[in-house]
Tab-separated table of C-alpha atoms and ligand atoms in Angstrom:
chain	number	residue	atom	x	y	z
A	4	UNK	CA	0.483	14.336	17.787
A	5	UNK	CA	-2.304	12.346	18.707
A	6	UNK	CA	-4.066	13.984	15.810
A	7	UNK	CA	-2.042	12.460	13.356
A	8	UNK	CA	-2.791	9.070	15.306
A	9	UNK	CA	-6.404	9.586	14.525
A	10	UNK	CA	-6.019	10.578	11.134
A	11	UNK	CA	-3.952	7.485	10.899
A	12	UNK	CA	-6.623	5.132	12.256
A	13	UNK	CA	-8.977	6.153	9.773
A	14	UNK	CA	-7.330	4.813	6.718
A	15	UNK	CA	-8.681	1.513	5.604
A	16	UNK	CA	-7.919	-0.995	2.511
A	17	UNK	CA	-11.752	-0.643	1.805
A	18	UNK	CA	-12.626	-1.139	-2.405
A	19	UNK	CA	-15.957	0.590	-2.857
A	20	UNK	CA	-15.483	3.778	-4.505
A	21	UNK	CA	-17.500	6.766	-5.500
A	22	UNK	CA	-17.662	7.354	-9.691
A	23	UNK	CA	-16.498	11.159	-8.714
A	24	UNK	CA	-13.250	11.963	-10.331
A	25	UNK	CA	-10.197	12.657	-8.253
A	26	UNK	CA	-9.643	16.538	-8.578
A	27	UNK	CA	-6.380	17.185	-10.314
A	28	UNK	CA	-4.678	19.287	-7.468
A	29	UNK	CA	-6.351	16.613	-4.553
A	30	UNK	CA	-4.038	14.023	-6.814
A	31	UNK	CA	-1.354	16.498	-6.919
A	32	UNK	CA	-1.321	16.016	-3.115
A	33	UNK	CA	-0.730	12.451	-2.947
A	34	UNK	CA	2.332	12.620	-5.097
A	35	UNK	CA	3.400	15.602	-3.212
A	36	UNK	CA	3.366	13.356	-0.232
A	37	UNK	CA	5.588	10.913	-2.384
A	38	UNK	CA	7.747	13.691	-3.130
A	39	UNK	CA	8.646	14.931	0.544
A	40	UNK	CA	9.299	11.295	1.945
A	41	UNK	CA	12.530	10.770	3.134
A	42	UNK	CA	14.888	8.191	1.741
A	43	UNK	CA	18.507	7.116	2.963
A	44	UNK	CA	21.125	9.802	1.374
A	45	UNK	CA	18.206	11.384	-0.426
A	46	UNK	CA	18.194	8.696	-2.968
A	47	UNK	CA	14.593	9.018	-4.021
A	48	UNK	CA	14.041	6.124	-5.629
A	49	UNK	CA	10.172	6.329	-5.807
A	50	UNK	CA	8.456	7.049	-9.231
A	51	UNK	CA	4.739	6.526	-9.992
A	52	UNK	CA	3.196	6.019	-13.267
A	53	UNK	CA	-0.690	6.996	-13.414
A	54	UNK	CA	-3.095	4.870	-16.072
A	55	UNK	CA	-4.952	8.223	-17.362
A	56	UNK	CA	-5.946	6.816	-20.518
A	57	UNK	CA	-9.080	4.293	-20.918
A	58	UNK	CA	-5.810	1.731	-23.094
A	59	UNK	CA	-3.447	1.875	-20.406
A	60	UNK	CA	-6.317	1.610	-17.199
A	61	UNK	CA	-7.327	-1.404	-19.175
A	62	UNK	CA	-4.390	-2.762	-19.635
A	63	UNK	CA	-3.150	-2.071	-15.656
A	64	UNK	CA	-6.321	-3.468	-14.359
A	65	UNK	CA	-5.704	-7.140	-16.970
A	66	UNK	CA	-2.103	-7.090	-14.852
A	67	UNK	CA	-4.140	-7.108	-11.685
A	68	UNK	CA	-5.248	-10.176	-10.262
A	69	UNK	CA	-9.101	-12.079	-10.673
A	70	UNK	CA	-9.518	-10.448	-6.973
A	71	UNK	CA	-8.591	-6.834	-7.222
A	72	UNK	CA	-9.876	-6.553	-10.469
A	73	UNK	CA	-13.418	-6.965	-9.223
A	74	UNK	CA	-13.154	-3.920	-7.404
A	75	UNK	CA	-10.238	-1.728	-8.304
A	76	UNK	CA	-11.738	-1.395	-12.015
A	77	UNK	CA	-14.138	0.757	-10.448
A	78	UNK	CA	-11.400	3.337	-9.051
A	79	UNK	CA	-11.142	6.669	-10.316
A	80	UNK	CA	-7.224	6.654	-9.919
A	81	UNK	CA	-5.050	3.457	-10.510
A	82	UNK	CA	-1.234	4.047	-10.535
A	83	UNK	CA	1.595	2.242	-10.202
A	84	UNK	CA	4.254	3.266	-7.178
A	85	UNK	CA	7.963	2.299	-8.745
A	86	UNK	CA	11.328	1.816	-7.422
A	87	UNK	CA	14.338	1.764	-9.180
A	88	UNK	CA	16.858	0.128	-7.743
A	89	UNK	CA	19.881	1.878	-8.740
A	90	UNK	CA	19.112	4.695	-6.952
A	91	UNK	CA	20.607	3.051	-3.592
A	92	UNK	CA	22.977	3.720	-1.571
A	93	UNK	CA	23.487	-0.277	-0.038
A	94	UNK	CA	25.092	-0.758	3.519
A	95	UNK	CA	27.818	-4.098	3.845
A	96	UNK	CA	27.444	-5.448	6.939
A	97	UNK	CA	30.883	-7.298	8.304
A	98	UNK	CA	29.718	-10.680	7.194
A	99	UNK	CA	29.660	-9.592	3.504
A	100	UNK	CA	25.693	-9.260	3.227
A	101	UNK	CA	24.304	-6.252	1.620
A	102	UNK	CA	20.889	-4.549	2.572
A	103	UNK	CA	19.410	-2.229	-0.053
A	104	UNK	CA	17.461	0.613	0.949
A	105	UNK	CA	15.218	1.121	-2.399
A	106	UNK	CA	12.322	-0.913	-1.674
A	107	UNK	CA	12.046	0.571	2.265
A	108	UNK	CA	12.109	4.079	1.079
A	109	UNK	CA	9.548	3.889	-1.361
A	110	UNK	CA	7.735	1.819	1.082
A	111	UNK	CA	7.838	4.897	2.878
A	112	UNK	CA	6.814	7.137	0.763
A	113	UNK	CA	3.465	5.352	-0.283
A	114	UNK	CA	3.259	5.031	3.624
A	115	UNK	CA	2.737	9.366	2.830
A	116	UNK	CA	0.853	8.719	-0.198
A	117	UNK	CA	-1.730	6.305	1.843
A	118	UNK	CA	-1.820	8.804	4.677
A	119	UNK	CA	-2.118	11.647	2.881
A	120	UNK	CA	-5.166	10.533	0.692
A	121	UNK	CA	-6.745	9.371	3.732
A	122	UNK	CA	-5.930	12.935	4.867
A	123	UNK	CA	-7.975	14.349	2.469
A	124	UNK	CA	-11.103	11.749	2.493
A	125	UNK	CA	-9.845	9.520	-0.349
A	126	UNK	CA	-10.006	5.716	-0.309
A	127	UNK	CA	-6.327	4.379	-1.042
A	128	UNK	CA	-5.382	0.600	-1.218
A	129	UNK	CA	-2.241	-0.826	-2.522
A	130	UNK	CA	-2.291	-4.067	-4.252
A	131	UNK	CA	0.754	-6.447	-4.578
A	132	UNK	CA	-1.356	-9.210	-6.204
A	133	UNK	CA	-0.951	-8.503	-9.596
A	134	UNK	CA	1.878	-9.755	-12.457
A	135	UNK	CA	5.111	-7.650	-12.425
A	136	UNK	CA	5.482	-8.072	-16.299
A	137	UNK	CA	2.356	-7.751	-17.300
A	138	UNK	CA	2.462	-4.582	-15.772
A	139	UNK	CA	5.822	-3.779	-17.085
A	140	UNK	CA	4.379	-4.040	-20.508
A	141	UNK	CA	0.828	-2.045	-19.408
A	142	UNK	CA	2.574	0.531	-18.832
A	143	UNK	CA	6.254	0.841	-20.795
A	144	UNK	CA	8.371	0.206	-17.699
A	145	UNK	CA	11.746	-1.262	-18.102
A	146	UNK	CA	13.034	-4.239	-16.850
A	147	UNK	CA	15.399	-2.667	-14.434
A	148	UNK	CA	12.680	-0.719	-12.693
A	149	UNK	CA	10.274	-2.782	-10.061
A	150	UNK	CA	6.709	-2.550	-9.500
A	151	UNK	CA	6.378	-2.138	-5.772
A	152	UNK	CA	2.696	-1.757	-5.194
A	153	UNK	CA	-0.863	-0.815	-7.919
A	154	UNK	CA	-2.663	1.645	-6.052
A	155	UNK	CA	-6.395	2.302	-6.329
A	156	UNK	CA	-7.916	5.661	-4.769
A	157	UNK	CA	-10.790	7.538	-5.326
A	158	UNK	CA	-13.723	8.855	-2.851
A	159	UNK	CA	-15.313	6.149	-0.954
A	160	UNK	CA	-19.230	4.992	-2.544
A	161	UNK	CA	-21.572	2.618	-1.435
A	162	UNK	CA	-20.344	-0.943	0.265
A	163	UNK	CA	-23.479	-1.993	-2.250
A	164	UNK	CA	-21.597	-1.704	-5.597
A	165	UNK	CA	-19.432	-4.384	-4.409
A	166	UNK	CA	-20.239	-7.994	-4.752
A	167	UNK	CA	-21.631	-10.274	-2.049
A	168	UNK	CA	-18.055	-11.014	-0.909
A	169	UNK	CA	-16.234	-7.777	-0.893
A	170	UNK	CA	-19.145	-5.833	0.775
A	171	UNK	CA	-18.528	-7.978	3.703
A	172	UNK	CA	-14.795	-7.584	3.984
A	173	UNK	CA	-15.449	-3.495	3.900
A	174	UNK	CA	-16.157	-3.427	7.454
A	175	UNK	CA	-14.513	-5.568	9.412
A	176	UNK	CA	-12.546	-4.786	12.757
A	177	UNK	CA	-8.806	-3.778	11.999
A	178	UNK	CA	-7.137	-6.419	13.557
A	179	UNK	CA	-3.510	-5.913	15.034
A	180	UNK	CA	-0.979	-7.991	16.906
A	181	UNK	CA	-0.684	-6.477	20.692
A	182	UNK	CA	1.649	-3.648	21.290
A	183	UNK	CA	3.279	-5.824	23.501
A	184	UNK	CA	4.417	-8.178	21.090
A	185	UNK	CA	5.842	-5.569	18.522
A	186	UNK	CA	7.850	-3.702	20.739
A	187	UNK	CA	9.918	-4.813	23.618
A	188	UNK	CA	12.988	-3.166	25.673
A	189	UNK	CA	16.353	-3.948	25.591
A	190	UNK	CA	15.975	-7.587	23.964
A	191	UNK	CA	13.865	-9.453	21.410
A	192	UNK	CA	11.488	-11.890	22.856
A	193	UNK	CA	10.033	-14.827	21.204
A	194	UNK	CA	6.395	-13.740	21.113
A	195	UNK	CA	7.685	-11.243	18.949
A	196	UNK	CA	8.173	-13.978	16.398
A	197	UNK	CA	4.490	-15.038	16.680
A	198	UNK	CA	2.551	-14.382	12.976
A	199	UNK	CA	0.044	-12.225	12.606
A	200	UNK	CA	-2.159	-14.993	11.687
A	201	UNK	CA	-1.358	-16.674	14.807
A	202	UNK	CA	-2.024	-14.220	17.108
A	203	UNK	CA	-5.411	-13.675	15.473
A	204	UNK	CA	-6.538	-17.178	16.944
A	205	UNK	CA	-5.069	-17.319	19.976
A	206	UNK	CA	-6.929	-13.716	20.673
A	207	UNK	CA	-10.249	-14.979	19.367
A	208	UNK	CA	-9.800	-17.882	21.468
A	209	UNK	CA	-9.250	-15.383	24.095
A	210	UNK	CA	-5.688	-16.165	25.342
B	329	LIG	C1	2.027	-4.040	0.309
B	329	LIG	C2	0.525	-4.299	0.405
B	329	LIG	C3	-0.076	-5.095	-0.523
B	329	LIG	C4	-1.456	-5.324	-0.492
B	329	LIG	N1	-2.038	-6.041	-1.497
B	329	LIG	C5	-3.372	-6.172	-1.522
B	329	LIG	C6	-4.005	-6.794	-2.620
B	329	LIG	O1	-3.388	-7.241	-3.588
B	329	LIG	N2	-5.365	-6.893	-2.606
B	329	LIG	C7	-6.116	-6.401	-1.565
B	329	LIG	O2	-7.341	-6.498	-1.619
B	329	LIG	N3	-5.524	-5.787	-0.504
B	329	LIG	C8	-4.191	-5.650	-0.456
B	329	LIG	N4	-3.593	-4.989	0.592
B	329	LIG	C9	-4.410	-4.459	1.690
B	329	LIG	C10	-4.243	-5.310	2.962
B	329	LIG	O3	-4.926	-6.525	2.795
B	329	LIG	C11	-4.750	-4.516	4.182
B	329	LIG	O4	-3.955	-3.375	4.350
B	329	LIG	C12	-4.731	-5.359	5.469
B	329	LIG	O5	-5.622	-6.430	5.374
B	329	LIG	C13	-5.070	-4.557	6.698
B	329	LIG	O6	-6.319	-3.940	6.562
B	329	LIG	P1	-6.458	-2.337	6.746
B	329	LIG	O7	-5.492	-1.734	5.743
B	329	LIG	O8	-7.879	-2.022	6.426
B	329	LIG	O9	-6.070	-2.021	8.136
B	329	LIG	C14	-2.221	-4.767	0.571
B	329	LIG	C15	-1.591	-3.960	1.528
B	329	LIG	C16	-0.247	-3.712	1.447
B	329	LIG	C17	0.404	-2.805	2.468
C-alpha cells in the first residue's frame, strides 16, 4: 500500500519534456489504465483521441491556450481524454435534482492514466485551459461529446528548455490543504469549506 502512496507522490504537473518518443506499447499502458477504471454501472464513458499527425498536433496545440502552448508543443504525446455524456446512468435525488456520473468517471480514469504514466517515468499534465470548440473542430469531435481534459506526456528533459517563467514553476513544493481539513468524522466542519488558496496564506503566515 504505501508503495502506491509513493508512486503517487511522485507525479507532478511539470512541462519540460525530453524530445524521446513515447514507445508505442509504454502509450498502450496509459490507455490500458483508462480502460480498467471503474465507472458507475460500467458505463465507460471515457474515450481519448491522440494528435499523431504533425495537422492535427498543430491544430490541438492552436486550441490550447497562450500558456500551455509554450510548453505542451514540446510534448511527445498530446491527446485529448473525452466523455460522452450519454453513456450515464444519472441518480434523482428526492428533490428532483439529477447528478450525472460521466464527467466523475472519466475523471477517474485519467486519475489511472496520470498514475500510470507516472508509473512508468513519464511526465503527464492535463490541461483544462484550452477552447472546447476549437478542439472539437482539431480533432472531428461532435458536439454531443465533451472535452474533459488535453493531456501532454512524454519523458521528462531539462527544466532549461523552458522559458524564464515555467522553469521556475517546475520545482516548487506541492502544496496541499491539511488532512485535517479534508476529512473529518461524523460531521462536516466549516474549515472544510476553507479554499485552497486560502489555506495557502494562512499556512505561510504560519497559522
Ligand atoms: C483538471 C486539471 C486541469 C489542469 N489544467 C492545467 C492547465 O491548463 N495548465 C497547466 O499548466 N496546468 C494545469 N493543471 C495542473 C495543475 O495546475 C496542477 O495539478 C496543480 O497545480 C498541482 O500541482 P501538482 O500536480 O504538481 O501537484 C491542471 C490539472 C488538472 C487536474
Amino acid at each position: 500500500m504505501a508503495e502506491i502512496l509513493e508512486a503517487l507522490a511522485l507525479r507532478r504537473a511539470r512541462r519540460a519534456y525530453d524530445r524521446r518518443p513515447v514507445e508505442p506499447d509504454v502509450e498502450e499502458a496509459l490507455w490500458e489504465a483508462v480502460s480498467i477504471a471503474p465507472s458507475h454501472g460500467n458505463s465507460q464513458p471515457t474515450r481519448v483521441v491522440v494528435a499523431r499527425s504533425p495537422e492535427r498536433r498543430a491544430a490541438l496545440t492552436g486550441a490550447l491556450n497562450e500558456g500551455n502552448q509554450k510548453w505542451a508543443v514540446a510534448a511527445p504525446l498530446l491527446a485529448a481524454v473525452l466523455a460522452v455524456p450519454a453513456h450515464d446512468f444519472p441518480q434523482t435525488n428526492s428533490d428532483g435534482t439529477v447528478r450525472h456520473m460521466w464527467g466523475f468517471n472519466a475523471g477517474i480514469a485519467t486519475g489511472n492514466l496520470l498514475a500510470q504514466a507516472t508509473a512508468m517515468g513519464l511526465l503527464a499534465h492535463p490541461m483544462a485551459g484550452f477552447d472546447e470548440p476549437a478542439v472539437r473542430a482539431a480533432l472531428g469531435i461532435p458536439e454531443e461529446i465533451r472535452v474533459l481534459v488535453v493531456v501532454a506526456a512524454g519523458y521528462p528533459g531539462a527544466a532549461e528548455s523552458l522559458p524564464e517563467d515555467l522553469r521556475k514553476k517546475e520545482d516548487i513544493p506541492q502544496e496541499r490543504i491539511p488532512l485535517t481539513a479534508l476529512v473529518t468524522e461524523d460531521s462536516w466542519h466549516e474549515a472544510q469549506g476553507i479554499s485552497a488558496r486560502e489555506w495557502r496564506k494562512r499556512l505561510a503566515e504560519g497559522h
